[in-house]
PDB file of N, CA and C in Angstrom:
ATOM      1  N   UNK A   4      46.339  60.015   8.494  1.00 44.00           N
ATOM      2  CA  UNK A   4      46.543  59.191   7.307  1.00 44.00           C
ATOM      3  C   UNK A   4      45.187  58.816   6.713  1.00 44.00           C
ATOM      4  N   UNK A   5      45.070  58.928   5.402  1.00 46.00           N
ATOM      5  CA  UNK A   5      43.811  58.629   4.723  1.00 46.00           C
ATOM      6  C   UNK A   5      43.641  57.121   4.579  1.00 46.00           C
ATOM      7  N   UNK A   6      42.425  56.605   4.739  1.00 53.00           N
ATOM      8  CA  UNK A   6      42.183  55.179   4.512  1.00 53.00           C
ATOM      9  C   UNK A   6      42.455  54.817   3.056  1.00 53.00           C
ATOM     10  N   UNK A   7      42.789  53.540   2.807  1.00 53.00           N
ATOM     11  CA  UNK A   7      43.085  53.082   1.449  1.00 53.00           C
ATOM     12  C   UNK A   7      41.924  53.326   0.486  1.00 53.00           C
ATOM     13  N   UNK A   8      40.697  53.320   0.980  1.00 55.00           N
ATOM     14  CA  UNK A   8      39.532  53.537   0.120  1.00 55.00           C
ATOM     15  C   UNK A   8      39.567  54.905  -0.548  1.00 55.00           C
ATOM     16  N   UNK A   9      40.307  55.852   0.025  1.00 52.00           N
ATOM     17  CA  UNK A   9      40.373  57.196  -0.522  1.00 52.00           C
ATOM     18  C   UNK A   9      41.704  57.477  -1.203  1.00 52.00           C
ATOM     19  N   UNK A  10      42.504  56.446  -1.430  1.00 56.00           N
ATOM     20  CA  UNK A  10      43.795  56.622  -2.094  1.00 56.00           C
ATOM     21  C   UNK A  10      43.568  57.173  -3.496  1.00 56.00           C
ATOM     22  N   UNK A  11      44.359  58.143  -3.874  1.00 56.00           N
ATOM     23  CA  UNK A  11      44.260  58.734  -5.197  1.00 56.00           C
ATOM     24  C   UNK A  11      43.286  59.896  -5.296  1.00 56.00           C
ATOM     25  N   UNK A  12      42.494  60.111  -4.268  1.00 54.00           N
ATOM     26  CA  UNK A  12      41.564  61.240  -4.263  1.00 54.00           C
ATOM     27  C   UNK A  12      42.181  62.395  -3.503  1.00 54.00           C
ATOM     28  N   UNK A  13      41.980  63.598  -3.986  1.00 51.00           N
ATOM     29  CA  UNK A  13      42.487  64.745  -3.226  1.00 51.00           C
ATOM     30  C   UNK A  13      41.794  64.826  -1.870  1.00 51.00           C
ATOM     31  N   UNK A  14      42.574  64.958  -0.839  1.00 50.00           N
ATOM     32  CA  UNK A  14      42.035  65.010   0.517  1.00 50.00           C
ATOM     33  C   UNK A  14      41.059  66.171   0.668  1.00 50.00           C
ATOM     34  N   UNK A  15      41.340  67.292   0.025  1.00 48.00           N
ATOM     35  CA  UNK A  15      40.483  68.462   0.158  1.00 48.00           C
ATOM     36  C   UNK A  15      39.072  68.179  -0.341  1.00 48.00           C
ATOM     37  N   UNK A  16      38.939  67.478  -1.447  1.00 50.00           N
ATOM     38  CA  UNK A  16      37.619  67.171  -2.003  1.00 50.00           C
ATOM     39  C   UNK A  16      36.823  66.329  -1.014  1.00 50.00           C
ATOM     40  N   UNK A  17      37.458  65.355  -0.409  1.00 46.00           N
ATOM     41  CA  UNK A  17      36.803  64.490   0.567  1.00 46.00           C
ATOM     42  C   UNK A  17      36.334  65.302   1.767  1.00 46.00           C
ATOM     43  N   UNK A  18      37.174  66.187   2.269  1.00 46.00           N
ATOM     44  CA  UNK A  18      36.829  66.993   3.442  1.00 46.00           C
ATOM     45  C   UNK A  18      35.695  67.955   3.110  1.00 46.00           C
ATOM     46  N   UNK A  19      35.737  68.600   1.957  1.00 46.00           N
ATOM     47  CA  UNK A  19      34.678  69.535   1.570  1.00 46.00           C
ATOM     48  C   UNK A  19      33.351  68.804   1.456  1.00 46.00           C
ATOM     49  N   UNK A  20      33.336  67.632   0.850  1.00 50.00           N
ATOM     50  CA  UNK A  20      32.087  66.867   0.724  1.00 50.00           C
ATOM     51  C   UNK A  20      31.553  66.485   2.094  1.00 50.00           C
ATOM     52  N   UNK A  21      32.409  66.047   2.999  1.00 46.00           N
ATOM     53  CA  UNK A  21      31.957  65.689   4.344  1.00 46.00           C
ATOM     54  C   UNK A  21      31.356  66.902   5.044  1.00 46.00           C
ATOM     55  N   UNK A  22      31.979  68.062   4.904  1.00 49.00           N
ATOM     56  CA  UNK A  22      31.465  69.264   5.551  1.00 49.00           C
ATOM     57  C   UNK A  22      30.116  69.658   4.959  1.00 49.00           C
ATOM     58  N   UNK A  23      29.963  69.564   3.648  1.00 48.00           N
ATOM     59  CA  UNK A  23      28.689  69.902   3.018  1.00 48.00           C
ATOM     60  C   UNK A  23      27.600  68.935   3.463  1.00 48.00           C
ATOM     61  N   UNK A  24      27.905  67.641   3.459  1.00 50.00           N
ATOM     62  CA  UNK A  24      26.930  66.643   3.861  1.00 50.00           C
ATOM     63  C   UNK A  24      26.531  66.813   5.317  1.00 50.00           C
ATOM     64  N   UNK A  25      27.488  67.140   6.168  1.00 56.00           N
ATOM     65  CA  UNK A  25      27.196  67.304   7.588  1.00 56.00           C
ATOM     66  C   UNK A  25      26.350  68.541   7.832  1.00 56.00           C
ATOM     67  N   UNK A  26      26.556  69.595   7.055  1.00 66.00           N
ATOM     68  CA  UNK A  26      25.813  70.826   7.290  1.00 66.00           C
ATOM     69  C   UNK A  26      24.383  70.744   6.751  1.00 66.00           C
ATOM     70  N   UNK A  27      24.147  70.031   5.668  1.00 73.00           N
ATOM     71  CA  UNK A  27      22.808  69.905   5.100  1.00 73.00           C
ATOM     72  C   UNK A  27      22.638  68.533   4.453  1.00 73.00           C
ATOM     73  N   UNK A  28      22.230  67.545   5.235  1.00 79.00           N
ATOM     74  CA  UNK A  28      22.079  66.200   4.671  1.00 79.00           C
ATOM     75  C   UNK A  28      20.945  66.102   3.648  1.00 79.00           C
ATOM     76  N   UNK A  29      20.108  67.136   3.551  1.00 84.00           N
ATOM     77  CA  UNK A  29      18.981  67.127   2.625  1.00 84.00           C
ATOM     78  C   UNK A  29      19.243  67.944   1.360  1.00 84.00           C
ATOM     79  N   UNK A  30      20.468  68.396   1.143  1.00 83.00           N
ATOM     80  CA  UNK A  30      20.786  69.290   0.023  1.00 83.00           C
ATOM     81  C   UNK A  30      20.439  68.687  -1.338  1.00 83.00           C
ATOM     82  N   UNK A  31      20.592  67.389  -1.507  1.00 87.00           N
ATOM     83  CA  UNK A  31      20.381  66.761  -2.808  1.00 87.00           C
ATOM     84  C   UNK A  31      18.917  66.485  -3.141  1.00 87.00           C
ATOM     85  N   UNK A  32      18.003  66.693  -2.192  1.00 90.00           N
ATOM     86  CA  UNK A  32      16.608  66.354  -2.468  1.00 90.00           C
ATOM     87  C   UNK A  32      15.680  67.566  -2.529  1.00 90.00           C
ATOM     88  N   UNK A  33      16.233  68.754  -2.548  1.00 89.00           N
ATOM     89  CA  UNK A  33      15.399  69.958  -2.612  1.00 89.00           C
ATOM     90  C   UNK A  33      14.514  69.927  -3.856  1.00 89.00           C
ATOM     91  N   UNK A  34      13.235  70.203  -3.674  1.00 92.00           N
ATOM     92  CA  UNK A  34      12.227  70.259  -4.733  1.00 92.00           C
ATOM     93  C   UNK A  34      11.949  68.911  -5.392  1.00 92.00           C
ATOM     94  N   UNK A  35      12.316  67.814  -4.746  1.00 94.00           N
ATOM     95  CA  UNK A  35      12.001  66.482  -5.268  1.00 94.00           C
ATOM     96  C   UNK A  35      10.827  65.905  -4.488  1.00 94.00           C
ATOM     97  N   UNK A  36      10.100  64.991  -5.125  1.00 95.00           N
ATOM     98  CA  UNK A  36       9.028  64.282  -4.426  1.00 95.00           C
ATOM     99  C   UNK A  36       9.663  63.282  -3.484  1.00 95.00           C
ATOM    100  N   UNK A  37       9.190  63.263  -2.244  1.00 96.00           N
ATOM    101  CA  UNK A  37       9.734  62.370  -1.230  1.00 96.00           C
ATOM    102  C   UNK A  37       8.606  61.654  -0.500  1.00 96.00           C
ATOM    103  N   UNK A  38       8.968  60.549   0.125  1.00 95.00           N
ATOM    104  CA  UNK A  38       8.079  59.850   1.043  1.00 95.00           C
ATOM    105  C   UNK A  38       8.850  59.699   2.341  1.00 95.00           C
ATOM    106  N   UNK A  39       8.321  60.286   3.408  1.00 96.00           N
ATOM    107  CA  UNK A  39       8.934  60.183   4.733  1.00 96.00           C
ATOM    108  C   UNK A  39       8.193  59.094   5.494  1.00 96.00           C
ATOM    109  N   UNK A  40       8.893  58.016   5.810  1.00 96.00           N
ATOM    110  CA  UNK A  40       8.311  56.914   6.572  1.00 96.00           C
ATOM    111  C   UNK A  40       8.589  57.184   8.044  1.00 96.00           C
ATOM    112  N   UNK A  41       7.516  57.284   8.826  1.00 96.00           N
ATOM    113  CA  UNK A  41       7.617  57.723  10.210  1.00 96.00           C
ATOM    114  C   UNK A  41       7.442  56.578  11.195  1.00 96.00           C
ATOM    115  N   UNK A  42       7.851  56.833  12.438  1.00 96.00           N
ATOM    116  CA  UNK A  42       7.600  55.886  13.521  1.00 96.00           C
ATOM    117  C   UNK A  42       6.100  55.606  13.573  1.00 96.00           C
ATOM    118  N   UNK A  43       5.732  54.393  13.920  1.00 95.00           N
ATOM    119  CA  UNK A  43       4.320  54.051  14.032  1.00 95.00           C
ATOM    120  C   UNK A  43       3.699  53.556  12.744  1.00 95.00           C
ATOM    121  N   UNK A  44       4.492  53.493  11.665  1.00 95.00           N
ATOM    122  CA  UNK A  44       4.007  52.926  10.416  1.00 95.00           C
ATOM    123  C   UNK A  44       3.295  53.884   9.480  1.00 95.00           C
ATOM    124  N   UNK A  45       3.263  55.164   9.782  1.00 96.00           N
ATOM    125  CA  UNK A  45       2.638  56.120   8.867  1.00 96.00           C
ATOM    126  C   UNK A  45       3.687  56.703   7.927  1.00 96.00           C
ATOM    127  N   UNK A  46       3.224  57.315   6.856  1.00 96.00           N
ATOM    128  CA  UNK A  46       4.149  57.970   5.928  1.00 96.00           C
ATOM    129  C   UNK A  46       3.507  59.242   5.390  1.00 96.00           C
ATOM    130  N   UNK A  47       4.360  60.152   4.953  1.00 95.00           N
ATOM    131  CA  UNK A  47       3.924  61.424   4.385  1.00 95.00           C
ATOM    132  C   UNK A  47       4.631  61.593   3.052  1.00 95.00           C
ATOM    133  N   UNK A  48       3.845  61.850   2.003  1.00 95.00           N
ATOM    134  CA  UNK A  48       4.407  62.048   0.669  1.00 95.00           C
ATOM    135  C   UNK A  48       4.159  63.480   0.224  1.00 95.00           C
ATOM    136  N   UNK A  49       5.099  64.011  -0.539  1.00 96.00           N
ATOM    137  CA  UNK A  49       4.951  65.360  -1.070  1.00 96.00           C
ATOM    138  C   UNK A  49       6.257  65.856  -1.642  1.00 96.00           C
ATOM    139  N   UNK A  50       6.324  67.144  -1.901  1.00 96.00           N
ATOM    140  CA  UNK A  50       7.528  67.772  -2.439  1.00 96.00           C
ATOM    141  C   UNK A  50       8.342  68.345  -1.298  1.00 96.00           C
ATOM    142  N   UNK A  51       9.612  67.934  -1.216  1.00 96.00           N
ATOM    143  CA  UNK A  51      10.500  68.435  -0.171  1.00 96.00           C
ATOM    144  C   UNK A  51      10.805  69.900  -0.463  1.00 96.00           C
ATOM    145  N   UNK A  52      10.557  70.770   0.521  1.00 95.00           N
ATOM    146  CA  UNK A  52      10.801  72.200   0.348  1.00 95.00           C
ATOM    147  C   UNK A  52      12.116  72.610   0.996  1.00 95.00           C
ATOM    148  N   UNK A  53      12.269  72.315   2.286  1.00 93.00           N
ATOM    149  CA  UNK A  53      13.508  72.680   2.980  1.00 93.00           C
ATOM    150  C   UNK A  53      13.575  71.963   4.321  1.00 93.00           C
ATOM    151  N   UNK A  54      14.767  72.029   4.926  1.00 92.00           N
ATOM    152  CA  UNK A  54      14.981  71.535   6.284  1.00 92.00           C
ATOM    153  C   UNK A  54      15.394  72.719   7.135  1.00 92.00           C
ATOM    154  N   UNK A  55      14.834  72.792   8.337  1.00 89.00           N
ATOM    155  CA  UNK A  55      15.168  73.904   9.228  1.00 89.00           C
ATOM    156  C   UNK A  55      14.918  73.498  10.674  1.00 89.00           C
ATOM    157  N   UNK A  56      15.916  73.704  11.519  1.00 87.00           N
ATOM    158  CA  UNK A  56      15.751  73.509  12.953  1.00 87.00           C
ATOM    159  C   UNK A  56      15.266  72.144  13.387  1.00 87.00           C
ATOM    160  N   UNK A  57      15.726  71.078  12.745  1.00 91.00           N
ATOM    161  CA  UNK A  57      15.316  69.738  13.136  1.00 91.00           C
ATOM    162  C   UNK A  57      13.993  69.293  12.532  1.00 91.00           C
ATOM    163  N   UNK A  58      13.490  70.035  11.563  1.00 94.00           N
ATOM    164  CA  UNK A  58      12.240  69.705  10.890  1.00 94.00           C
ATOM    165  C   UNK A  58      12.447  69.763   9.383  1.00 94.00           C
ATOM    166  N   UNK A  59      11.632  69.011   8.646  1.00 95.00           N
ATOM    167  CA  UNK A  59      11.589  69.165   7.196  1.00 95.00           C
ATOM    168  C   UNK A  59      10.212  69.697   6.827  1.00 95.00           C
ATOM    169  N   UNK A  60      10.164  70.448   5.745  1.00 96.00           N
ATOM    170  CA  UNK A  60       8.909  71.007   5.250  1.00 96.00           C
ATOM    171  C   UNK A  60       8.569  70.282   3.952  1.00 96.00           C
ATOM    172  N   UNK A  61       7.383  69.673   3.924  1.00 96.00           N
ATOM    173  CA  UNK A  61       6.914  68.919   2.764  1.00 96.00           C
ATOM    174  C   UNK A  61       5.596  69.540   2.311  1.00 96.00           C
ATOM    175  N   UNK A  62       5.505  69.824   1.024  1.00 96.00           N
ATOM    176  CA  UNK A  62       4.292  70.414   0.454  1.00 96.00           C
ATOM    177  C   UNK A  62       3.511  69.329  -0.267  1.00 96.00           C
ATOM    178  N   UNK A  63       2.222  69.219   0.061  1.00 94.00           N
ATOM    179  CA  UNK A  63       1.365  68.219  -0.570  1.00 94.00           C
ATOM    180  C   UNK A  63       0.394  68.900  -1.524  1.00 94.00           C
ATOM    181  N   UNK A  64       0.164  68.276  -2.688  1.00 87.00           N
ATOM    182  CA  UNK A  64      -0.718  68.859  -3.694  1.00 87.00           C
ATOM    183  C   UNK A  64      -2.184  68.527  -3.431  1.00 87.00           C
ATOM    184  N   UNK A  65      -2.464  67.347  -2.916  1.00 82.00           N
ATOM    185  CA  UNK A  65      -3.850  66.932  -2.705  1.00 82.00           C
ATOM    186  C   UNK A  65      -4.007  66.333  -1.324  1.00 82.00           C
ATOM    187  N   UNK A  66      -4.562  66.943  -0.366  1.00 79.00           N
ATOM    188  CA  UNK A  66      -5.077  68.307  -0.405  1.00 79.00           C
ATOM    189  C   UNK A  66      -3.924  69.302  -0.359  1.00 79.00           C
ATOM    190  N   UNK A  67      -4.181  70.504  -0.805  1.00 88.00           N
ATOM    191  CA  UNK A  67      -3.154  71.545  -0.868  1.00 88.00           C
ATOM    192  C   UNK A  67      -2.786  71.995   0.544  1.00 88.00           C
ATOM    193  N   UNK A  68      -1.666  71.466   1.056  1.00 95.00           N
ATOM    194  CA  UNK A  68      -1.236  71.849   2.406  1.00 95.00           C
ATOM    195  C   UNK A  68       0.264  71.658   2.560  1.00 95.00           C
ATOM    196  N   UNK A  69       0.802  72.283   3.589  1.00 95.00           N
ATOM    197  CA  UNK A  69       2.211  72.160   3.937  1.00 95.00           C
ATOM    198  C   UNK A  69       2.310  71.396   5.248  1.00 95.00           C
ATOM    199  N   UNK A  70       3.206  70.408   5.287  1.00 95.00           N
ATOM    200  CA  UNK A  70       3.385  69.579   6.473  1.00 95.00           C
ATOM    201  C   UNK A  70       4.800  69.790   6.994  1.00 95.00           C
ATOM    202  N   UNK A  71       4.920  69.992   8.296  1.00 96.00           N
ATOM    203  CA  UNK A  71       6.226  70.139   8.937  1.00 96.00           C
ATOM    204  C   UNK A  71       6.466  68.880   9.760  1.00 96.00           C
ATOM    205  N   UNK A  72       7.575  68.187   9.470  1.00 96.00           N
ATOM    206  CA  UNK A  72       7.845  66.881  10.064  1.00 96.00           C
ATOM    207  C   UNK A  72       9.099  66.945  10.927  1.00 96.00           C
ATOM    208  N   UNK A  73       9.016  66.430  12.136  1.00 96.00           N
ATOM    209  CA  UNK A  73      10.156  66.327  13.040  1.00 96.00           C
ATOM    210  C   UNK A  73      11.088  65.235  12.507  1.00 96.00           C
ATOM    211  N   UNK A  74      12.338  65.569  12.193  1.00 94.00           N
ATOM    212  CA  UNK A  74      13.260  64.588  11.611  1.00 94.00           C
ATOM    213  C   UNK A  74      13.574  63.443  12.568  1.00 94.00           C
ATOM    214  N   UNK A  75      13.396  63.639  13.857  1.00 95.00           N
ATOM    215  CA  UNK A  75      13.650  62.569  14.824  1.00 95.00           C
ATOM    216  C   UNK A  75      12.590  61.479  14.755  1.00 95.00           C
ATOM    217  N   UNK A  76      11.476  61.746  14.108  1.00 96.00           N
ATOM    218  CA  UNK A  76      10.397  60.765  13.959  1.00 96.00           C
ATOM    219  C   UNK A  76      10.479  60.009  12.638  1.00 96.00           C
ATOM    220  N   UNK A  77      11.422  60.407  11.767  1.00 95.00           N
ATOM    221  CA  UNK A  77      11.560  59.763  10.462  1.00 95.00           C
ATOM    222  C   UNK A  77      12.428  58.518  10.595  1.00 95.00           C
ATOM    223  N   UNK A  78      11.893  57.381  10.150  1.00 95.00           N
ATOM    224  CA  UNK A  78      12.673  56.143  10.118  1.00 95.00           C
ATOM    225  C   UNK A  78      13.561  56.152   8.881  1.00 95.00           C
ATOM    226  N   UNK A  79      12.967  56.453   7.718  1.00 94.00           N
ATOM    227  CA  UNK A  79      13.767  56.657   6.509  1.00 94.00           C
ATOM    228  C   UNK A  79      13.003  57.551   5.548  1.00 94.00           C
ATOM    229  N   UNK A  80      13.748  58.153   4.638  1.00 93.00           N
ATOM    230  CA  UNK A  80      13.203  59.100   3.667  1.00 93.00           C
ATOM    231  C   UNK A  80      13.629  58.631   2.287  1.00 93.00           C
ATOM    232  N   UNK A  81      12.669  58.512   1.379  1.00 94.00           N
ATOM    233  CA  UNK A  81      13.018  58.085   0.024  1.00 94.00           C
ATOM    234  C   UNK A  81      12.505  59.085  -0.995  1.00 94.00           C
ATOM    235  N   UNK A  82      13.215  59.186  -2.109  1.00 92.00           N
ATOM    236  CA  UNK A  82      12.748  60.051  -3.187  1.00 92.00           C
ATOM    237  C   UNK A  82      11.793  59.248  -4.055  1.00 92.00           C
ATOM    238  N   UNK A  83      10.784  59.907  -4.574  1.00 85.00           N
ATOM    239  CA  UNK A  83       9.767  59.237  -5.377  1.00 85.00           C
ATOM    240  C   UNK A  83       9.892  59.573  -6.855  1.00 85.00           C
ATOM    241  N   UNK A  84      10.877  60.380  -7.237  1.00 72.00           N
ATOM    242  CA  UNK A  84      11.075  60.752  -8.647  1.00 72.00           C
ATOM    243  C   UNK A  84      11.842  59.694  -9.386  1.00 72.00           C
TER     244      UNK A  84
END
């Protein structure tokens, strides 16, 4: 039985969205500027490239480099756009 909060919505749409979100929680931030706030009080800013194998890839313009971040070390991730 669907919770009352989802009354009137097609069940299929809800299930498809949950499956998409579960498979790629970073799908909505591809190619956006992000700030990853990490354990220990540090942060990394740059353009989100992709997520793969428990890591995210962030490209920084200054200096020109690519950073690979372990998602288990991220406290929260925010978009900067």
